[in-house]
Amino acid sequence: MDLHDKEILPGDILPVVIIGNGPSGICLSYLLSGYTPYLSPEASHPNPLLHSKLAEQPHLSLLEQDLEYLCEGLEGRSSNPVAVLFDSLLLPDSDFGFDHTSPLEWRYEPERAIPHLVLGKGPPGGAWHAMEGSMLTLSLANWMELPGLKLKDWMRDKRRNVRNDRATPAEIASYYQHYVSQMSLEQNFACGTLVTSVTRQPSSQEGSPPCWRVTGLQRREGEALGDGSTLSEEVPFSVLARNVVLATGTHDIPARLGVQGESLPFVCHSFWDLEAAISRGELDQSSDPVLVVGAGLTAADAVLATHHLNTPVYHAFRRSVTDPELIFNQLPKLLYPEYHKVHQMMTQQQHQHNNSQQDHTQNLHRSTPSSSSSLPRYPGYLSFPHHRVVEFRPDRKCVLESDAGQRTVVQVSKALVLIGAHPNLSFLDNNGRSLGMNPEEPISCRRNPIEVDPFTNRVIAANGPGMYAMGPLVGENFVRFLKGGALAIASDLAKRQKEEAERGEGEISIDRLMDKCVDRQVTTRAEPEVYLVDV
């Protein structure tokens, strides 16, 4: 969908622009397109209190009900109350292994649709298209699905059995892309777009209300060349919106340690760098060890991939292996055997300090594990709990320091710093820092998410009304829970639209919007006042 195909006349404002086309943006687009959840007359919910609340006004859709009232008394694995509510309705008692039928029925009510535009750098699915394609996802397959299309049914059509009830990132990315097509949402999506600025626009002299201006560039394929390649260009666009939803995710900018030597060529910050080195044949059992820094799932994937090659691995991380906040201590062993194996390695083969500073240039296979066994259970692996990196040296030596101040020098072939990532909010003033729980720190999913109202997802510190945030930006890492943010936003927008309509201040309708659009094929690179996708 090209943004340059339609131009809005000055003064027209689009009701909603969603920045980010991952599962957060896709789910919100579904709800804004007229797909509406109701309590099914024949259904029941295993939570009798929640069911009785829903049954009080069965004629109302979930979008029209009092979400705060419905959330009272519910408990779940998310700190977001609406996320717990929606998850409980979509997957009742799934945490206990049950496969109850959802009490919700979905009705397509196009009269409820709110015109919107979804902007994304790549195809629908967001960061899932850039994830490693063969490893299994952390979540169960049905936890990854979006409303209206069962993931297992879709995968069954692909003639593949879901191994261990989990899917691969490549399959999930394909599912999300298919979902947009299956639900006829494509007309709302503009892919290949890079948002460069989101600013607040004051009221105009003509009487138009304050709004948001979203500007950026859209990549556009040009004419084909003789060698089969095509020329591409970046066309500027600008859109006025009554409401803006931040749904970019947090995988854009890898987090860094901030230590000396971190920019040396052998130090990498992406799992894909490891994959590239493997594909080039740079790593094998004769290589110097690979240092993996971090104790999250991406770091665990790097340990598994490297260990599979029989390449030695040093694994350094700040936490204790028994820390309850460590992700491995929160995963059921039967469902996640590969991560349980990594946790066993971290626990059973720990580095032991014998003096104040050691130089680990010897063969890793002869390093001393913490267990009393004479032979290590996992040859070629050694963990460094409670350690941080002090320095990377040009000779490929890395200095590690324990909490007690003891230092160890290790010789490596590569170092992988996999300690999370930060969102790219460069289109906001000061990278959006003022929107976080702590305005002095950069936005981070775990440490400093964007502060929002828990029942509407409105951004608390926005410099004007009509800004929302959802997904990892507000601390929701799992797809099963980010759907709650979509419900909160869609519900708030629907209620605001109803209130404004009653006051005679309704949004411009999609029919009026298109009547006022002027078809125009862009033939120059000159930037028009406002462009809009053909919705």
XYZ file of C-alpha atoms in Angstrom:
535
model
C 0.000 0.000 0.000
C 1.608 3.220 -1.204
C 1.046 6.349 0.842
C 1.585 8.559 -2.180
C -1.473 7.283 -4.066
C -3.970 9.519 -2.239
C -3.786 13.049 -0.946
C -6.053 14.460 1.743
C -7.206 17.968 1.313
C -5.847 20.388 3.963
C -7.777 20.198 7.226
C -8.748 16.521 7.036
C -7.520 14.422 9.944
C -7.281 10.643 10.087
C -8.803 9.222 13.308
C -5.956 6.811 14.188
C -2.365 6.144 13.076
C -0.620 3.073 14.512
C 3.192 3.099 14.406
C 4.324 -0.521 14.278
C 2.905 -3.490 12.348
C 3.812 -6.359 14.660
C 1.202 -8.429 16.532
C 0.265 -5.394 18.671
C -0.589 -3.236 15.685
C -2.250 -6.123 13.845
C -4.536 -6.979 16.771
C -5.549 -3.334 17.239
C -6.257 -3.011 13.506
C -8.541 -6.061 13.759
C -10.549 -4.474 16.574
C -10.714 -1.099 14.808
C -11.956 -2.734 11.597
C -15.340 -3.657 13.053
C -14.579 -7.079 14.536
C -16.346 -6.945 17.882
C -16.279 -9.408 20.845
C -19.485 -10.317 22.720
C -20.298 -12.867 25.398
C -21.730 -15.849 23.575
C -25.285 -16.714 24.827
C -24.440 -20.420 25.003
C -21.002 -20.065 26.582
C -19.854 -20.028 30.181
C -16.591 -19.025 31.803
C -14.835 -21.175 34.443
C -14.565 -18.073 36.638
C -18.175 -17.674 37.892
C -17.649 -14.106 39.132
C -16.335 -12.922 35.760
C -19.110 -14.751 33.934
C -21.800 -13.154 36.109
C -20.339 -9.690 35.450
C -20.335 -10.264 31.704
C -23.892 -11.604 31.837
C -25.201 -8.440 33.500
C -25.263 -6.634 30.143
C -24.961 -9.333 27.476
C -26.274 -6.991 24.779
C -23.170 -4.823 25.126
C -19.943 -5.722 23.372
C -16.778 -6.087 25.399
C -15.620 -2.759 23.944
C -18.593 -0.988 25.544
C -18.350 -2.540 28.987
C -16.592 -1.163 32.062
C -13.194 -2.860 31.779
C -12.071 -1.743 35.224
C -15.132 -3.389 36.778
C -14.554 -6.615 34.835
C -10.894 -6.693 35.887
C -11.612 -6.586 39.617
C -10.468 -9.731 41.394
C -8.667 -11.272 38.397
C -5.125 -12.572 38.765
C -2.667 -13.629 36.113
C 0.905 -13.530 34.883
C 0.708 -9.937 33.656
C 0.722 -6.755 35.716
C -1.679 -5.201 33.200
C -5.245 -5.826 34.420
C -6.866 -5.577 30.963
C -4.263 -8.009 29.591
C -5.235 -10.521 32.282
C -8.932 -9.993 31.515
C -8.649 -10.453 27.739
C -6.308 -13.438 28.125
C -8.770 -15.038 30.529
C -11.545 -14.587 27.985
C -9.567 -15.776 24.967
C -7.765 -18.672 26.706
C -9.650 -19.549 29.928
C -7.451 -21.275 32.537
C -4.699 -21.900 29.977
C -2.041 -21.488 32.688
C -3.381 -24.702 34.250
C -3.108 -26.651 31.012
C -6.825 -26.523 30.167
C -8.112 -25.950 26.652
C -11.487 -24.397 27.458
C -13.511 -22.852 24.659
C -13.508 -19.067 24.732
C -16.870 -17.615 25.879
C -16.466 -14.817 23.330
C -18.114 -14.701 19.945
C -16.844 -12.324 17.293
C -19.259 -10.341 15.154
C -18.296 -8.265 12.155
C -19.988 -4.890 12.584
C -18.563 -2.549 9.926
C -20.537 0.384 11.307
C -18.226 0.289 14.349
C -15.055 0.502 12.258
C -12.718 3.433 12.938
C -10.564 4.495 9.961
C -6.904 3.937 10.733
C -3.482 3.499 9.211
C -0.783 1.020 10.316
C 2.827 1.946 9.521
C 5.642 -0.606 9.558
C 9.199 -0.956 8.294
C 8.683 -4.421 6.834
C 5.821 -6.829 6.137
C 3.051 -7.343 8.713
C 4.471 -9.260 11.657
C 7.154 -6.790 12.651
C 10.270 -8.157 14.356
C 9.088 -11.758 13.946
C 10.364 -11.645 10.358
C 13.875 -10.942 11.634
C 14.012 -13.655 14.289
C 15.910 -16.921 13.977
C 13.714 -19.218 11.935
C 14.265 -22.741 13.227
C 14.249 -22.568 17.027
C 11.000 -22.940 18.896
C 9.176 -19.965 20.379
C 9.001 -19.543 24.121
C 5.209 -19.439 24.188
C 2.820 -22.246 23.379
C 1.397 -22.048 19.870
C -2.107 -20.993 20.915
C -0.655 -18.215 23.080
C 0.816 -16.670 19.911
C -2.438 -16.524 17.952
C -4.616 -13.491 17.312
C -8.435 -13.371 17.603
C -10.437 -14.986 14.835
C -7.836 -17.363 13.367
C -6.673 -20.434 15.284
C -2.950 -20.887 14.844
C -3.203 -24.676 15.081
C -5.849 -24.755 12.351
C -3.667 -22.584 10.142
C -0.641 -24.787 10.769
C -2.688 -27.918 10.123
C -3.532 -26.493 6.717
C 0.220 -26.164 6.222
C 0.459 -29.914 6.930
C 2.807 -29.583 9.861
C 2.369 -30.947 13.361
C 3.236 -28.470 16.102
C 6.198 -30.070 17.841
C 5.834 -29.899 21.612
C 2.874 -27.538 21.073
C 5.275 -24.781 20.083
C 6.025 -23.147 16.744
C 9.077 -21.542 15.143
C 9.469 -17.771 14.678
C 9.378 -18.251 10.902
C 5.992 -19.946 11.183
C 4.670 -17.253 13.511
C 5.832 -14.489 11.148
C 4.093 -16.227 8.237
C 0.937 -16.632 10.333
C 0.797 -12.903 11.167
C 1.280 -11.943 7.531
C -1.447 -14.387 6.476
C -3.710 -13.081 9.268
C -3.698 -9.559 7.811
C -4.700 -10.951 4.425
C -7.276 -13.413 5.792
C -9.018 -10.701 7.826
C -8.971 -8.242 4.899
C -6.878 -5.710 6.800
C -4.358 -4.987 4.011
C -5.995 -1.698 3.043
C -5.010 -0.334 6.482
C -1.318 -1.305 6.248
C 1.467 0.761 4.700
C 4.674 -1.277 4.787
C 8.212 -0.153 4.036
C 7.679 3.028 6.036
C 10.108 4.750 8.394
C 8.537 7.298 10.747
C 10.907 10.206 11.329
C 8.774 12.612 13.367
C 5.630 12.726 15.515
C 4.742 16.236 16.623
C 1.761 17.966 18.175
C -0.055 20.358 15.832
C -1.972 23.287 17.351
C -5.445 24.341 16.280
C -5.559 26.078 12.925
C -7.129 29.448 12.142
C -9.741 27.597 10.110
C -10.961 25.942 13.303
C -9.494 22.457 12.947
C -8.725 20.892 16.344
C -5.221 20.075 17.635
C -3.846 16.825 16.277
C -0.664 14.841 15.644
C 1.470 15.116 12.537
C 3.268 11.904 11.566
C 5.990 12.274 8.933
C 8.461 9.868 7.439
C 9.689 8.032 4.361
C 8.242 5.097 2.463
C 10.468 2.780 0.478
C 9.121 2.322 -3.008
C 10.312 -0.073 -5.687
C 11.047 1.627 -9.002
C 11.730 0.408 -12.508
C 13.401 -2.916 -13.228
C 17.006 -2.961 -14.419
C 18.509 -5.207 -17.035
C 20.173 -7.475 -14.465
C 16.828 -8.261 -12.844
C 17.245 -5.892 -9.901
C 15.031 -2.889 -9.281
C 15.687 0.671 -8.323
C 14.140 1.756 -5.051
C 13.494 5.222 -3.724
C 12.270 6.747 -0.486
C 9.209 8.925 -0.880
C 8.336 11.389 1.924
C 4.882 11.296 3.486
C 2.984 13.280 6.091
C -0.282 12.396 7.837
C -2.450 14.277 10.322
C -4.048 12.079 12.989
C -6.418 12.643 15.873
C -4.832 9.722 17.757
C -1.396 8.091 17.557
C -0.606 4.616 18.898
C 3.007 3.686 19.682
C 3.369 -0.039 18.945
C 6.955 -0.300 17.708
C 8.208 -3.065 19.998
C 11.657 -2.960 21.606
C 13.944 -4.941 19.289
C 15.377 -2.072 17.259
C 18.573 -1.100 19.086
C 20.689 -3.747 20.879
C 21.663 -2.774 24.422
C 25.360 -2.181 25.037
C 27.592 -2.682 28.049
C 29.348 0.666 27.689
C 32.822 -0.759 28.360
C 36.179 -0.180 26.710
C 36.715 -2.090 23.472
C 33.041 -2.870 22.877
C 33.302 -1.572 19.304
C 36.120 -3.961 18.346
C 35.288 -6.145 15.311
C 35.089 -9.416 17.255
C 32.412 -8.025 19.631
C 28.847 -8.524 18.322
C 25.423 -7.528 19.627
C 23.112 -9.719 17.578
C 22.325 -13.407 17.329
C 22.430 -12.937 13.540
C 26.132 -12.090 13.735
C 26.697 -15.520 15.254
C 24.625 -17.155 12.538
C 26.598 -15.304 9.862
C 29.891 -16.458 11.367
C 28.618 -20.034 11.452
C 27.463 -19.872 7.824
C 30.914 -18.569 6.799
C 32.568 -21.517 8.536
C 34.410 -19.322 11.031
C 33.548 -21.449 14.086
C 34.258 -25.112 14.808
C 35.623 -27.291 17.584
C 39.160 -25.951 17.064
C 38.129 -22.306 17.492
C 38.936 -20.270 20.549
C 35.898 -20.036 22.838
C 32.940 -17.786 22.108
C 32.025 -15.492 25.010
C 28.253 -15.107 25.468
C 27.226 -12.248 27.764
C 23.672 -12.291 29.123
C 21.202 -14.613 30.837
C 18.104 -14.212 28.690
C 16.622 -16.488 26.069
C 18.607 -15.035 23.163
C 21.818 -15.654 25.084
C 20.631 -19.204 25.755
C 19.953 -19.696 22.041
C 23.515 -18.530 21.314
C 24.913 -21.003 23.853
C 22.927 -23.838 22.268
C 23.924 -22.925 18.719
C 27.614 -22.611 19.609
C 27.668 -25.760 21.753
C 26.028 -27.685 18.897
C 29.119 -26.896 16.773
C 31.370 -28.224 19.558
C 32.822 -24.722 19.767
C 33.849 -23.902 23.364
C 31.652 -21.388 25.199
C 32.278 -18.976 28.046
C 28.984 -17.699 29.481
C 29.058 -14.587 31.687
C 26.046 -13.047 33.438
C 25.298 -10.807 36.401
C 22.652 -12.856 38.221
C 22.850 -15.961 40.375
C 21.689 -19.207 38.767
C 19.133 -19.535 41.585
C 17.727 -16.005 41.171
C 13.917 -16.395 40.896
C 13.874 -13.507 38.369
C 16.064 -15.518 36.012
C 13.823 -16.572 33.138
C 14.991 -20.204 33.294
C 13.627 -20.505 36.826
C 10.160 -19.546 35.545
C 9.849 -22.085 32.725
C 8.336 -25.590 33.126
C 11.033 -28.178 32.411
C 8.834 -30.451 30.312
C 7.737 -27.681 27.947
C 11.159 -26.089 27.538
C 13.766 -28.875 27.660
C 16.381 -26.956 25.647
C 16.351 -23.995 28.049
C 16.361 -26.339 31.028
C 19.524 -27.868 29.555
C 21.174 -24.432 29.388
C 20.195 -23.763 33.013
C 21.748 -27.088 34.001
C 24.951 -26.084 32.215
C 24.957 -22.714 33.964
C 24.472 -24.399 37.327
C 26.735 -27.432 37.088
C 29.780 -25.992 35.329
C 30.646 -22.740 37.028
C 34.028 -21.069 37.016
C 35.934 -21.419 40.284
C 38.361 -18.705 41.406
C 41.692 -19.955 42.729
C 43.478 -16.597 42.983
C 42.900 -12.900 42.493
C 43.357 -12.912 38.729
C 43.477 -15.750 36.230
C 44.277 -15.932 32.540
C 42.048 -18.499 30.863
C 44.108 -19.071 27.751
C 44.226 -22.810 28.339
C 41.963 -25.321 26.625
C 38.425 -24.812 27.902
C 37.876 -28.567 28.001
C 40.293 -28.706 30.944
C 38.594 -25.940 32.930
C 37.420 -26.979 36.360
C 33.628 -27.313 36.788
C 31.949 -26.714 40.130
C 30.735 -30.304 40.398
C 32.843 -32.983 42.011
C 32.827 -35.120 38.872
C 36.259 -35.591 37.322
C 34.837 -35.178 33.820
C 32.525 -32.288 32.946
C 29.032 -33.280 31.857
C 29.015 -30.560 29.213
C 32.513 -30.413 27.684
C 33.491 -27.066 26.258
C 31.208 -24.940 28.450
C 31.978 -22.784 31.493
C 29.666 -20.286 33.186
C 30.635 -17.126 35.055
C 27.720 -16.192 37.367
C 27.910 -12.852 39.185
C 30.379 -11.534 36.603
C 30.506 -8.442 34.429
C 32.700 -7.518 31.482
C 35.314 -4.900 32.344
C 37.153 -4.627 29.042
C 37.524 -6.079 25.558
C 41.111 -5.992 24.262
C 42.340 -5.832 20.642
C 44.123 -9.196 21.071
C 40.661 -10.802 21.610
C 41.121 -11.112 25.347
C 38.217 -10.167 27.614
C 38.477 -9.124 31.234
C 35.694 -10.413 33.496
C 35.174 -9.267 37.080
C 33.170 -11.016 39.804
C 31.024 -9.259 42.381
C 33.879 -9.828 44.823
C 36.292 -7.931 42.572
C 38.249 -10.941 41.325
C 39.256 -10.674 37.678
C 39.627 -13.350 35.018
C 41.054 -12.880 31.524
C 39.656 -15.124 28.789
C 40.870 -15.600 25.234
C 38.001 -15.709 22.740
C 37.296 -15.900 19.030
C 34.086 -13.850 19.302
C 32.100 -12.090 22.008
C 28.305 -11.907 21.836
C 26.725 -9.243 24.026
C 23.060 -10.295 24.235
C 21.587 -8.275 27.089
C 18.360 -7.044 25.540
C 17.421 -4.169 23.264
C 15.901 -0.703 23.310
C 13.130 0.638 21.078
C 13.906 3.157 18.379
C 11.800 6.158 19.351
C 13.968 8.685 17.525
C 10.807 10.171 15.996
C 9.860 11.488 19.451
C 11.482 14.355 21.302
C 14.514 13.100 23.286
C 13.754 9.542 22.115
C 10.568 9.508 24.187
C 12.361 9.554 27.548
C 9.811 11.920 29.058
C 7.119 9.249 28.554
C 8.826 6.608 30.718
C 8.261 5.693 34.341
C 11.639 7.332 34.972
C 12.080 10.309 32.603
C 15.826 10.328 33.267
C 16.369 6.885 31.732
C 15.890 5.570 28.169
C 12.702 3.635 27.429
C 13.156 -0.073 28.163
C 10.602 -2.856 28.291
C 11.832 -4.241 31.601
C 13.472 -1.324 33.353
C 11.631 1.759 32.157
C 8.456 1.167 30.138
C 6.215 3.970 28.912
C 3.759 4.919 31.660
C 0.143 4.463 30.575
C -3.293 4.399 32.159
C -3.866 0.697 32.954
C -7.430 0.634 31.603
C -7.090 2.802 28.477
C -3.363 2.653 27.606
C -3.306 6.426 27.216
C 0.237 7.759 27.644
C 0.314 9.640 30.935
C 3.060 12.157 30.072
C 2.099 12.838 26.429
C 2.177 16.499 25.447
C -1.418 16.325 24.278
C -4.442 14.002 24.263
C -4.751 11.100 21.868
C -1.418 9.315 22.344
C -1.467 5.622 23.289
C 1.214 2.951 23.749
C 1.023 -0.837 23.803
C 3.000 -4.063 23.653
C 6.644 -4.260 24.766
C 6.814 -0.462 25.079
C 4.565 -0.730 28.149
C 6.251 -3.864 29.511
C 4.260 -6.589 27.726
C 6.719 -9.013 26.149
C 4.349 -11.879 25.368
C 1.820 -11.885 22.534
C -0.849 -13.477 24.735
C -0.868 -10.352 26.920
C -0.232 -7.540 24.453
C -3.704 -8.254 23.017
C -5.071 -6.669 26.204
C -3.516 -3.355 25.197
C -5.383 -3.539 21.892
C -8.646 -4.111 23.773
C -8.008 -1.189 26.142
C -7.228 1.222 23.288
C -10.069 0.073 21.021
C -12.523 0.326 23.920
C -11.374 3.832 24.834
C -11.513 5.017 21.216
C -15.002 3.543 20.758
C -16.306 5.245 23.908
C -14.740 8.575 22.938
C -16.189 8.312 19.448
C -19.651 7.656 20.884
C -19.390 10.624 23.255
C -18.258 12.939 20.459
C -21.019 11.724 18.150
C -23.589 12.523 20.850
C -22.141 16.046 21.032
C -22.142 16.342 17.248
C -18.340 16.268 17.091
C -17.876 12.896 15.433
C -14.769 11.921 13.494
C -14.766 12.260 9.742
C -16.306 9.121 8.260
C -14.414 6.886 5.909
C -16.873 7.697 3.111
C -16.418 11.446 3.596
C -12.699 10.931 3.834
C -12.550 9.159 0.501
C -14.957 11.569 -1.163
C -12.543 14.360 -0.336
C -9.467 12.463 -1.495
C -8.038 13.456 -4.845
C -6.446 10.677 -6.892
C -2.974 11.721 -7.874
C -0.010 9.699 -9.053
C 3.170 11.228 -7.680
C 5.598 11.954 -10.501
C 8.100 14.086 -8.615
C 9.917 13.885 -5.295
C 8.300 17.110 -4.080
C 6.631 16.611 -0.696
C 2.869 17.356 -0.644
C 1.039 18.754 2.342
C -0.463 15.420 3.438
C -0.571 11.919 1.956
C -2.895 9.100 2.923
C -3.047 5.447 2.062
C -6.024 4.381 -0.035
C -8.325 3.236 2.763
